Coordinates of C-alpha atoms in Angstrom, one line a residue:
X149 CA 55.1 -72.8 -0.8
X150 CA 52.9 -72.2 -3.9
X151 CA 49.8 -72.2 -1.8
X152 CA 51.3 -69.7 0.6
X153 CA 52.3 -67.4 -2.2
X154 CA 48.9 -67.7 -3.8
X155 CA 47.3 -66.8 -0.4
X156 CA 49.4 -63.6 -0.3
X157 CA 48.5 -62.7 -3.8
X158 CA 44.9 -63.3 -3.0
X159 CA 45.1 -60.9 -0.1
X160 CA 46.4 -58.2 -2.5
X161 CA 43.8 -59.0 -5.2
X162 CA 40.9 -58.4 -2.8
X163 CA 42.2 -54.9 -2.0
X164 CA 40.6 -53.7 -5.2
X165 CA 37.3 -55.4 -4.4
X166 CA 34.3 -54.0 -2.5
X167 CA 34.5 -56.5 0.4
X168 CA 36.1 -55.1 3.5
X169 CA 38.8 -57.3 5.2
X170 CA 37.6 -59.4 8.1
X171 CA 39.2 -60.5 11.3
X172 CA 39.1 -64.1 10.1
X173 CA 41.0 -63.1 6.9
X174 CA 43.6 -61.2 9.1
X175 CA 44.1 -64.3 11.2
X176 CA 44.6 -66.5 8.1
X177 CA 47.0 -63.9 6.7
X178 CA 49.1 -63.8 9.9
X179 CA 49.3 -67.6 10.1
X180 CA 50.4 -67.8 6.5
X181 CA 53.0 -64.9 7.0
X182 CA 54.5 -66.6 10.0
X183 CA 55.0 -69.9 8.2
X184 CA 56.5 -68.3 5.1
X185 CA 58.8 -65.9 7.0
X186 CA 60.0 -68.7 9.3
X187 CA 61.0 -70.8 6.3
X188 CA 62.7 -68.0 4.5
X189 CA 64.3 -66.6 7.6
X190 CA 66.0 -69.9 8.4
X191 CA 67.3 -70.1 4.8
X192 CA 68.7 -66.6 5.0
X193 CA 70.2 -67.3 8.5
X194 CA 71.9 -70.4 7.3
X195 CA 73.3 -68.7 4.2
X196 CA 74.6 -65.9 6.3
X197 CA 76.2 -68.3 8.7
X198 CA 78.0 -70.0 5.8
X199 CA 79.0 -66.6 4.3
X200 CA 80.5 -65.5 7.6
X201 CA 82.4 -68.7 8.1
X202 CA 83.5 -69.2 4.4
X203 CA 84.0 -65.8 2.8
X204 CA 84.0 -66.3 -1.0
X205 CA 82.4 -64.7 -4.0
X206 CA 80.0 -67.6 -4.2
X207 CA 78.9 -67.5 -0.5
X208 CA 78.4 -63.7 -0.8
X209 CA 76.1 -64.3 -3.7
X210 CA 74.2 -67.2 -2.0
X211 CA 73.8 -65.1 1.2
X212 CA 72.7 -62.0 -0.8
X213 CA 70.1 -64.1 -2.8
X214 CA 68.7 -65.7 0.3
X215 CA 68.4 -62.3 2.1
X216 CA 66.9 -60.8 -1.1
X217 CA 64.2 -63.5 -1.0
X218 CA 63.5 -62.9 2.6
X219 CA 63.4 -59.1 2.1
X220 CA 61.0 -59.6 -0.8
X221 CA 58.7 -61.6 1.3
X222 CA 58.8 -59.2 4.2
X223 CA 58.2 -56.3 1.9
X224 CA 55.3 -58.0 0.2
X225 CA 53.7 -59.2 3.4
X226 CA 54.2 -55.9 5.3
X227 CA 52.5 -54.0 2.5
X228 CA 49.6 -56.6 2.4
X229 CA 49.3 -56.3 6.2
X230 CA 48.4 -52.7 6.0
X231 CA 44.9 -53.5 4.8
X232 CA 44.2 -55.1 8.2
X233 CA 45.4 -52.2 10.4
X234 CA 41.9 -50.6 10.9
X235 CA 40.4 -53.9 12.2
X236 CA 39.8 -54.5 15.9
X237 CA 42.2 -57.4 16.3
X238 CA 43.3 -59.2 19.4
X239 CA 46.3 -57.7 21.2
X240 CA 48.4 -60.7 20.0
X241 CA 47.5 -60.4 16.4
X242 CA 47.8 -56.6 16.3
X243 CA 51.3 -57.0 17.8
X244 CA 52.2 -59.6 15.2
X245 CA 51.1 -57.2 12.3
X246 CA 53.2 -54.5 13.9
X247 CA 56.3 -56.7 14.2
X248 CA 55.8 -57.9 10.7
X249 CA 56.6 -54.4 9.4
X250 CA 59.7 -54.2 11.5
X251 CA 61.4 -57.4 10.5
X252 CA 64.2 -55.9 8.5
X253 CA 66.8 -53.4 9.5
X254 CA 67.2 -52.6 5.8
X255 CA 63.7 -52.7 4.3
X256 CA 63.8 -53.5 0.6
X257 CA 62.0 -51.6 -2.1
X258 CA 59.3 -53.5 -3.8
X259 CA 61.1 -53.1 -7.2
X260 CA 62.9 -56.5 -7.7
X261 CA 66.0 -55.0 -9.3
X262 CA 66.4 -52.5 -6.5
X263 CA 65.7 -55.2 -3.9
X264 CA 68.5 -57.3 -5.3
X265 CA 70.8 -54.4 -5.5
X266 CA 70.2 -53.6 -1.8
X267 CA 70.9 -57.2 -0.8
X268 CA 74.1 -57.3 -2.9
X269 CA 75.4 -54.1 -1.5
X270 CA 74.7 -55.2 2.1
X271 CA 76.4 -58.5 1.6
X272 CA 79.4 -57.0 -0.1
X273 CA 79.9 -54.3 2.6
X274 CA 79.9 -57.0 5.4
X275 CA 82.2 -59.3 3.4
X276 CA 84.6 -56.4 2.7
X277 CA 84.9 -55.7 6.4
X278 CA 85.6 -59.4 7.1
X279 CA 88.3 -59.6 4.5
X280 CA 89.9 -56.2 5.2
X281 CA 93.5 -56.0 6.3
X282 CA 96.0 -53.3 6.9
X283 CA 99.4 -54.1 5.4
X284 CA 102.6 -52.4 6.6
X285 CA 106.3 -52.9 6.4
X286 CA 108.0 -54.0 9.6
X287 CA 111.8 -54.7 9.7
X288 CA 111.8 -54.8 5.9
X289 CA 109.0 -57.3 5.6
X290 CA 105.4 -56.8 4.7
X291 CA 103.0 -57.5 7.6
X292 CA 99.2 -57.7 6.9
X293 CA 97.0 -57.2 9.9
X294 CA 93.3 -58.3 10.2
X295 CA 91.1 -56.5 12.7
X296 CA 92.0 -58.8 15.6
X297 CA 95.8 -58.3 15.0
X298 CA 95.4 -54.6 14.6
X299 CA 93.2 -54.4 17.7
X300 CA 95.9 -56.3 19.7
X301 CA 98.5 -53.6 18.8
X302 CA 96.1 -50.8 19.7
X303 CA 95.4 -52.5 23.0
X304 CA 99.0 -53.3 24.0
X305 CA 101.3 -50.8 22.4
X306 CA 102.3 -47.6 24.3
X307 CA 104.2 -46.1 21.4
X308 CA 102.0 -43.2 20.1
X309 CA 103.6 -43.4 16.6
X310 CA 102.8 -47.1 16.2
X311 CA 99.3 -46.5 17.6
X312 CA 98.8 -43.8 15.1
X313 CA 100.1 -45.9 12.2
X314 CA 97.8 -48.8 13.0
X315 CA 94.8 -46.6 13.7
X316 CA 95.2 -44.9 10.3
X317 CA 95.8 -48.2 8.5
X318 CA 92.7 -49.9 9.8
X319 CA 90.4 -46.8 9.3
X320 CA 91.4 -46.7 5.7
X321 CA 89.3 -49.8 5.1
X322 CA 86.1 -47.7 5.2
X323 CA 86.9 -45.3 2.3
X324 CA 86.0 -47.8 -0.5
X325 CA 82.6 -48.4 1.1
X326 CA 81.4 -44.8 1.1
X327 CA 79.7 -44.7 -2.3
X328 CA 78.1 -48.1 -1.9
X329 CA 76.9 -47.1 1.6
X330 CA 75.3 -43.9 0.1
X331 CA 73.4 -46.1 -2.4
X332 CA 72.5 -48.5 0.4
X333 CA 70.9 -45.6 2.4
X334 CA 68.9 -44.5 -0.7
X335 CA 67.5 -47.9 -1.3
X336 CA 66.8 -48.7 2.3
X337 CA 65.0 -45.4 2.7
X338 CA 62.8 -46.2 -0.3
X339 CA 61.8 -49.5 1.2
X340 CA 61.0 -47.8 4.6
X341 CA 58.8 -45.2 2.9
X342 CA 56.9 -47.9 1.1
X343 CA 56.1 -49.3 4.5
X344 CA 54.8 -46.0 5.8
X345 CA 57.9 -44.7 7.6
X346 CA 59.6 -41.4 7.0
X347 CA 63.0 -43.2 6.6
X348 CA 64.9 -46.2 7.8
X349 CA 65.9 -44.4 11.0
X350 CA 62.2 -43.8 11.9
X351 CA 61.5 -47.5 11.2
X352 CA 64.3 -48.5 13.7
X353 CA 62.9 -46.1 16.3
X354 CA 59.4 -47.5 15.9
X355 CA 60.7 -50.9 17.2
X356 CA 60.5 -49.8 20.9
X357 CA 56.8 -49.9 21.7
X358 CA 56.6 -46.1 21.6
X359 CA 56.4 -43.4 18.9
X360 CA 59.8 -42.8 17.2
X361 CA 60.0 -39.2 18.6
X362 CA 59.2 -40.4 22.1
X363 CA 61.9 -43.0 21.9
X364 CA 64.5 -40.4 20.8
X365 CA 63.6 -38.4 23.9
X366 CA 63.9 -41.5 26.1
X367 CA 67.4 -42.1 24.9
X368 CA 68.3 -38.5 25.7
X369 CA 66.8 -38.8 29.2
X370 CA 68.9 -41.9 29.9
X371 CA 72.1 -40.2 28.7
X372 CA 71.4 -37.2 30.9
X373 CA 71.3 -39.6 33.9
X374 CA 74.7 -41.2 33.2
X375 CA 76.6 -38.3 31.7
X376 CA 78.0 -37.0 35.0
X377 CA 79.5 -40.4 35.7
X378 CA 81.1 -40.5 32.2
X379 CA 82.4 -36.9 32.7
X380 CA 84.2 -37.9 35.9
X381 CA 85.8 -41.0 34.2
X382 CA 86.8 -39.0 31.1
X383 CA 88.5 -36.3 33.2
X384 CA 90.5 -38.7 35.2
X385 CA 91.5 -40.8 32.2
X386 CA 92.6 -37.8 30.2
X387 CA 94.7 -36.6 33.1
X388 CA 96.6 -39.9 33.2
X389 CA 97.1 -40.0 29.4
X390 CA 98.5 -36.5 29.5
X391 CA 101.0 -37.6 32.2
X392 CA 102.0 -40.5 30.0
X393 CA 102.2 -38.9 26.5
X394 CA 102.6 -35.2 27.2
X395 CA 101.2 -32.1 25.6
X396 CA 102.6 -32.9 22.2
X397 CA 100.2 -35.8 21.9
X398 CA 97.2 -34.6 24.0
X399 CA 95.5 -31.5 22.5
X400 CA 94.7 -28.6 24.8
X401 CA 91.0 -28.6 23.9
X402 CA 90.0 -31.3 26.5
X403 CA 89.6 -34.0 24.0
X404 CA 91.3 -37.4 23.9
X405 CA 92.8 -38.6 20.6
X406 CA 91.0 -41.8 19.6
X407 CA 94.2 -43.9 19.1
X408 CA 95.3 -43.6 22.8
X409 CA 92.4 -45.4 24.5
X410 CA 93.4 -49.0 23.9
X411 CA 90.6 -49.9 21.5
X412 CA 90.3 -49.3 17.7
X413 CA 87.1 -47.4 18.1
X414 CA 87.8 -45.9 21.6
X415 CA 84.6 -47.7 22.9
X416 CA 86.3 -49.8 25.6
X417 CA 89.2 -48.4 27.6
X418 CA 90.0 -51.4 29.7
X419 CA 93.3 -52.1 27.9
X420 CA 94.8 -48.9 29.3
X421 CA 94.0 -49.8 32.9
X422 CA 97.8 -50.0 33.7
X423 CA 98.1 -46.3 33.0
X424 CA 95.4 -45.3 35.5
X425 CA 97.8 -45.4 38.5
X426 CA 95.1 -46.8 40.8
X427 CA 96.2 -47.2 44.5
X428 CA 97.6 -50.7 44.9
X429 CA 95.7 -52.8 47.3
X430 CA 97.6 -56.1 46.8
X431 CA 94.2 -57.6 46.1
X432 CA 94.5 -57.8 42.3
X433 CA 94.3 -60.9 40.2
X434 CA 95.3 -61.9 36.7
X435 CA 92.4 -63.9 35.1
X436 CA 94.2 -64.1 31.7
X437 CA 97.2 -65.6 33.4
X438 CA 95.1 -68.0 35.4
X439 CA 93.4 -69.3 32.3
X440 CA 96.7 -69.7 30.6
X441 CA 98.3 -71.4 33.6
X442 CA 95.4 -73.9 33.7
X443 CA 95.8 -74.5 30.0
X444 CA 92.2 -73.6 29.3
X445 CA 91.4 -73.9 25.6
X446 CA 88.6 -72.3 23.5
X447 CA 86.0 -75.0 24.3
X448 CA 87.1 -75.0 27.9
X449 CA 86.4 -71.3 28.1
X450 CA 82.9 -71.8 26.7
X451 CA 82.3 -74.7 29.2
X452 CA 82.9 -72.2 32.1
X453 CA 80.1 -70.0 30.7
X454 CA 77.8 -73.0 30.2
X455 CA 78.3 -74.1 33.8
X456 CA 77.3 -70.6 34.9
X457 CA 73.9 -71.0 33.2
X458 CA 73.3 -74.5 34.4
X459 CA 74.0 -73.3 37.9
X460 CA 70.9 -71.1 37.6
X461 CA 68.8 -74.2 36.8
X462 CA 69.0 -74.2 33.0
X463 CA 69.6 -77.2 30.8
X464 CA 73.0 -77.8 29.2
X465 CA 73.4 -76.6 25.7
X466 CA 72.2 -79.0 23.0
X467 CA 74.8 -81.3 21.3
X468 CA 74.7 -79.4 18.0
X469 CA 76.1 -76.3 19.8
X470 CA 79.4 -78.1 20.4
X471 CA 79.4 -79.7 16.9
X472 CA 78.5 -76.6 14.8
X473 CA 79.8 -73.5 16.6
X474 CA 83.0 -71.8 15.5
X475 CA 85.4 -71.3 18.5
X476 CA 88.8 -70.9 16.8
X477 CA 89.8 -68.9 13.8
X478 CA 90.6 -71.3 11.0
X479 CA 94.1 -71.2 9.5
X480 CA 92.9 -71.9 6.0
X481 CA 90.2 -69.3 5.3
X482 CA 88.9 -65.9 6.1
X483 CA 85.9 -65.6 8.5
X484 CA 84.0 -62.8 10.2
X485 CA 85.5 -63.1 13.7
X486 CA 83.1 -60.6 15.2
X487 CA 81.4 -62.7 18.0
X488 CA 77.7 -63.5 17.4
X489 CA 75.1 -66.1 18.3
X490 CA 72.5 -67.8 16.2
X491 CA 69.4 -69.7 17.2
X492 CA 67.2 -70.1 14.1
X493 CA 66.6 -73.8 14.9
X494 CA 66.2 -73.5 18.6
X495 CA 65.7 -75.5 20.8
X496 CA 67.4 -78.3 18.8
X497 CA 70.2 -76.1 17.5
X498 CA 71.9 -72.9 18.9
X499 CA 75.4 -71.9 18.2
X500 CA 78.0 -69.1 18.4
X501 CA 80.6 -67.8 16.0
X502 CA 83.7 -66.4 17.7
X503 CA 87.4 -66.5 17.3
X504 CA 88.0 -67.1 21.0
X505 CA 91.1 -65.7 22.6
X506 CA 92.1 -67.1 26.0
X507 CA 91.9 -63.9 28.0
X508 CA 89.8 -62.1 30.6
X509 CA 88.0 -60.1 27.9
X510 CA 86.8 -63.1 26.0
X511 CA 85.9 -64.9 29.3
X512 CA 83.2 -62.2 29.6
X513 CA 82.3 -62.2 25.9
X514 CA 81.6 -65.9 26.0
X515 CA 79.2 -65.4 29.0
X516 CA 77.5 -62.7 26.9
X517 CA 77.1 -64.8 23.8
X518 CA 75.7 -67.7 25.7
X519 CA 73.1 -65.2 27.0
X520 CA 71.8 -64.9 23.4
X521 CA 71.8 -68.7 23.1
X522 CA 69.8 -69.3 26.2
X523 CA 67.4 -66.5 25.3
X524 CA 66.8 -68.3 22.0
X525 CA 66.2 -71.5 23.9
X526 CA 63.8 -69.9 26.3
X527 CA 61.4 -68.4 23.8
X528 CA 61.6 -71.1 21.2
X529 CA 58.0 -72.2 22.0
X530 CA 56.6 -68.8 21.1
X531 CA 55.0 -68.3 17.6
X532 CA 57.6 -67.3 15.0
X533 CA 57.0 -63.6 15.1
X534 CA 57.5 -63.6 18.9
X535 CA 60.8 -65.5 18.8
X536 CA 63.0 -62.5 19.7
X537 CA 63.9 -60.4 22.6
X538 CA 61.3 -58.1 24.1
X539 CA 63.3 -55.5 22.2
X540 CA 66.8 -55.9 20.7
X541 CA 68.4 -54.3 23.8
X542 CA 67.0 -57.1 26.0
X543 CA 68.9 -59.7 24.0
X544 CA 72.1 -57.8 24.5
X545 CA 71.4 -57.0 28.2
X546 CA 70.8 -60.6 29.2
X547 CA 74.3 -61.7 28.3
X548 CA 75.9 -58.6 29.8
X549 CA 73.9 -59.2 33.0
X550 CA 75.5 -62.6 33.3
X551 CA 78.9 -61.2 32.6
X552 CA 78.4 -58.8 35.6
X553 CA 78.2 -61.8 37.8
X554 CA 81.8 -62.8 36.8
X555 CA 83.0 -61.2 39.9
X556 CA 86.1 -62.1 41.9
X557 CA 83.9 -64.0 44.2
X558 CA 82.5 -66.1 41.3
X559 CA 86.0 -66.7 40.0
X560 CA 87.0 -68.0 43.4
X561 CA 84.0 -70.3 43.5
X562 CA 84.9 -71.9 40.1
X563 CA 88.6 -72.2 40.9
X564 CA 90.1 -69.5 38.6
X565 CA 91.5 -67.4 41.4
X566 CA 93.0 -68.8 44.6
X567 CA 91.7 -66.3 47.1
X568 CA 88.8 -64.0 47.5
X569 CA 89.9 -60.3 47.3
X570 CA 88.8 -58.1 50.2
X571 CA 87.0 -54.8 49.8
X572 CA 90.4 -53.1 49.5
X573 CA 90.4 -54.2 45.9
X574 CA 87.0 -52.7 45.1
X575 CA 88.3 -49.5 43.5
X576 CA 90.6 -51.4 41.2
X577 CA 87.8 -53.7 40.2
X578 CA 85.3 -50.9 39.7
X579 CA 87.8 -48.9 37.6
X580 CA 88.5 -51.9 35.4
X581 CA 84.8 -52.4 34.9
X582 CA 84.1 -48.7 34.3
X583 CA 86.8 -48.5 31.6
X584 CA 84.7 -51.1 29.8
X585 CA 81.1 -50.3 30.7
X586 CA 81.0 -46.5 31.5
X587 CA 83.4 -45.6 28.7
X588 CA 81.2 -47.4 26.2
X589 CA 78.0 -45.4 27.0
X590 CA 78.4 -42.4 24.7
X591 CA 79.8 -44.6 21.9
X592 CA 76.7 -46.8 22.1
X593 CA 74.6 -43.7 21.8
X594 CA 76.2 -41.9 19.0
X595 CA 76.4 -44.6 16.3
X596 CA 72.7 -44.4 15.6
X597 CA 72.5 -40.7 16.3
X598 CA 74.8 -40.5 13.2
X599 CA 72.8 -43.0 11.2
X600 CA 69.4 -41.4 12.0
X601 CA 70.8 -38.1 10.6
X602 CA 72.1 -39.9 7.6
X603 CA 68.9 -41.8 6.9
X604 CA 66.8 -38.6 7.4
X605 CA 69.0 -36.6 5.0
X606 CA 70.1 -34.2 7.8
X607 CA 73.7 -35.3 7.0
X608 CA 74.6 -35.4 3.3
X609 CA 77.0 -37.9 1.8
X610 CA 79.7 -35.2 1.6
X611 CA 79.5 -34.7 5.3
X612 CA 79.3 -38.3 6.4
X613 CA 82.8 -38.2 8.0
X614 CA 82.5 -34.7 9.3
X615 CA 79.2 -35.5 11.1
X616 CA 80.7 -38.7 12.5
X617 CA 83.5 -36.8 14.3
X618 CA 81.3 -34.0 15.4
X619 CA 79.2 -36.5 17.3
X620 CA 82.2 -38.4 18.7
X621 CA 83.5 -35.1 20.1
X622 CA 80.1 -34.1 21.5
X623 CA 79.3 -37.3 23.3
X624 CA 82.7 -39.1 23.8
X625 CA 85.1 -36.2 24.0
X626 CA 87.2 -38.1 21.5
X627 CA 88.9 -36.6 18.5
X628 CA 90.7 -38.1 15.4
X629 CA 94.4 -38.3 15.9
X630 CA 95.0 -36.9 12.4
X631 CA 93.0 -34.6 10.1
X632 CA 90.2 -36.4 8.3
X633 CA 88.4 -35.4 5.0
X634 CA 85.2 -36.1 3.1
X635 CA 86.9 -38.9 1.2
X636 CA 87.4 -40.8 4.4
X637 CA 84.6 -43.0 5.7
X638 CA 85.6 -43.8 9.3
X639 CA 82.1 -45.2 10.2
X640 CA 82.9 -48.1 7.8
X641 CA 85.8 -49.2 10.0
X642 CA 83.3 -50.2 12.6
X643 CA 81.6 -53.6 11.9
X644 CA 78.1 -52.6 12.7
X645 CA 78.0 -49.9 10.0
X646 CA 78.8 -52.1 7.0
X647 CA 76.7 -54.9 8.6
X648 CA 73.8 -52.5 9.1
X649 CA 73.2 -53.6 12.7
X650 CA 71.2 -51.0 14.7
X651 CA 73.4 -49.9 17.7
X652 CA 71.2 -48.1 20.2
X653 CA 70.4 -51.5 21.5
X654 CA 73.9 -51.6 23.0
X655 CA 73.5 -48.3 24.8
X656 CA 70.1 -49.4 26.2
X657 CA 71.6 -52.8 27.1
X658 CA 74.3 -51.2 29.2
X659 CA 71.5 -49.4 31.1
X660 CA 69.2 -52.4 31.4
X661 CA 71.9 -54.9 32.4
X662 CA 72.4 -53.0 35.7
X663 CA 68.6 -52.9 36.2
X664 CA 68.5 -56.6 35.6
X665 CA 71.5 -57.2 37.8
X666 CA 70.0 -55.3 40.7
X667 CA 66.7 -57.1 40.5
X668 CA 68.3 -60.6 40.2
X669 CA 70.7 -59.9 43.1
X670 CA 67.7 -59.0 45.2
X671 CA 66.0 -62.2 44.1
X672 CA 69.1 -64.1 45.1
X673 CA 69.0 -62.6 48.6
X674 CA 72.2 -60.6 48.2
X675 CA 72.5 -57.6 50.5
X676 CA 76.0 -56.3 50.0
X677 CA 77.4 -53.7 47.6
X678 CA 75.9 -54.2 44.1
X679 CA 79.3 -54.6 42.4
X680 CA 80.2 -57.6 44.6
X681 CA 77.0 -59.6 43.7
X682 CA 77.1 -62.7 41.6
X683 CA 73.9 -64.7 41.0
X684 CA 76.0 -67.8 40.2
X685 CA 74.2 -70.8 41.7
X686 CA 71.0 -69.0 42.5
X687 CA 68.0 -71.0 41.3
X688 CA 65.5 -68.4 42.4
X689 CA 67.2 -65.7 40.4
X690 CA 67.4 -68.1 37.4
X691 CA 63.7 -68.9 37.6
X692 CA 62.8 -65.2 37.8
X693 CA 64.9 -64.4 34.8
X694 CA 63.5 -67.4 32.8
X695 CA 59.9 -66.0 33.2
X696 CA 61.0 -62.9 31.4
X697 CA 63.0 -64.7 28.7
X698 CA 60.2 -67.1 27.9
X699 CA 58.0 -64.2 26.9
X700 CA 60.1 -63.4 23.9
X701 CA 58.7 -60.4 22.1
X702 CA 55.0 -61.5 22.8
X703 CA 54.4 -58.4 25.0
X704 CA 55.6 -54.8 25.0
X705 CA 59.0 -54.5 26.7
X706 CA 57.7 -52.6 29.8
X707 CA 55.6 -55.7 30.7
X708 CA 58.7 -57.9 30.2
X709 CA 60.7 -55.6 32.4
X710 CA 58.0 -55.6 35.1
X711 CA 58.0 -59.4 35.1
X712 CA 61.6 -59.2 36.3
X713 CA 61.6 -56.3 38.7
X714 CA 58.2 -54.7 38.9
X715 CA 59.4 -51.6 37.0
X716 CA 58.1 -50.5 33.6
X717 CA 60.6 -47.8 32.8
X718 CA 64.3 -48.0 32.0
X719 CA 66.3 -46.4 34.8
X720 CA 70.0 -45.7 35.0
X721 CA 70.1 -45.4 38.8
X722 CA 71.3 -49.0 39.0
X723 CA 74.5 -48.2 37.1
X724 CA 75.0 -45.2 39.3
X725 CA 74.5 -47.3 42.4
X726 CA 77.0 -49.9 41.1
X727 CA 79.8 -47.3 40.5
X728 CA 79.0 -45.0 43.4
X729 CA 82.2 -45.7 45.3
X730 CA 84.3 -45.1 42.1
X731 CA 82.4 -41.9 41.3
X732 CA 83.2 -40.5 44.7
X733 CA 86.8 -41.3 44.4
X734 CA 87.1 -39.9 40.8
X735 CA 85.6 -36.6 41.9
X736 CA 88.1 -36.4 44.7
X737 CA 91.0 -37.0 42.2
X738 CA 89.6 -34.6 39.7
X739 CA 89.2 -31.7 42.1
X740 CA 91.2 -28.8 40.7
X741 CA 91.7 -30.5 37.3
X742 CA 88.7 -28.9 35.7
X743 CA 86.4 -30.7 33.4
X744 CA 88.2 -32.3 30.5
X745 CA 85.0 -32.7 28.6
X746 CA 82.6 -29.8 28.4
X747 CA 79.0 -30.6 29.4
X748 CA 76.8 -30.3 26.3

């Protein structure tokens, strides 16, 4: 390690000299940087894993220190790398230098004290979210709810007073984070500017193989494509909620109060499917009930997902996956239950962290998380700086694509439903899927729309919460159920804000997954309606996907996309094709209702 550090210092020392940098020096620098970052990255990942699974003051500090060391190295190396930018390097090395500058979602300032402060704040925000609870009195006894327990009530209760109580209780967890988050933004922006970016948001947008302003326009274009589909769904859902709760709960302005949509953040509406009054076909099925009846446990649920991937021709997961993953929430300690996958030691070791619930939702989530794991396995042979998705959205989209294949036909093949539903059940299936997928689209978009404005200074700290709800109303047509003030910090009640995880990846992933799905279904030889396709058991589809996954981030994402489907542009027509029968039906039902959500 001393030689590596000396090499980095040597690179900086020569900046003041007369000799211009050479291609050979750049190649040596890149090799040194990859070795150093690979070592520190693994240390930080391990420390983060321990912190997430054993939340204590000590593990917070260990994780913060490890991340601080990594941030220091990335900052130092990224600054050093700038001296080579004018050289005519190979496409591979030029891409590595670019990716080197984009390693951190929270770039640290070069000042050691500020770097440590940024790491400590980041670690504390994520840990606070993991430890947070809403405590209330029920039948004379105090009841403290973590996010899973609170989310269960939001998803299952139909009492608007209880929903409001739990929604308010959980959203209070964000307020103590507000001042620290403000400082986090200041420090992260300073680090981004030192790397040559206007602010942290501009750095994030630079990660998509196009200029930051072009990427923002691309996101707007995709939203324009899918907005009419969301409008139709929003109108129908609001009508049904108005019938359930009445005018005293639903405002007259066309918005939907956030606590009524079956999800703490109103990002997934599938829990209110029973209120949608879909025409009964007699073709429905209860996957949660089937899993329970068959006494499937947490590991068994994951085994179903593994068998999906092996049916495509992929190898079983390595033994450490089953030895080191977290599948069940421990009874003796606090953990961050938010599902995630880790692959820092792939191909020998990949794992997931997830407090698995035996239900239909987590059946899909497990398929998604294993998508991350197999992506890690596929690109493990790439150089360290290329061991990632083509862009972050690809990593999310791969798992979601696999989950789209969890169709009724797939469930019949693996023995989880007794009969194959006919096409009479299509509308019900599409509505259930739309309440999850289509409902999410504007939420996936607005999280970073808010953060970009925060990072750029367009939104001041006093207006953090005001701007948050303005965007939620604009894109989602969702409003807070009670008045909010500048002292609230409702963004902090969503994991990805305190964890500083860029979120546009999820919006793009929901577009890409349908593009991927359409291409893979074609490769599998499927010719029916897109929503009935499952690639389960298709070796040709698996081989086609593997070619894209093996590329990692070694080439720009349009080339990776073209490897799969011959297209080099993201396109939302696949999601419109998938939901076309539902869109037609929704528009028929909505006729005469008027638009619940104004087009903006």
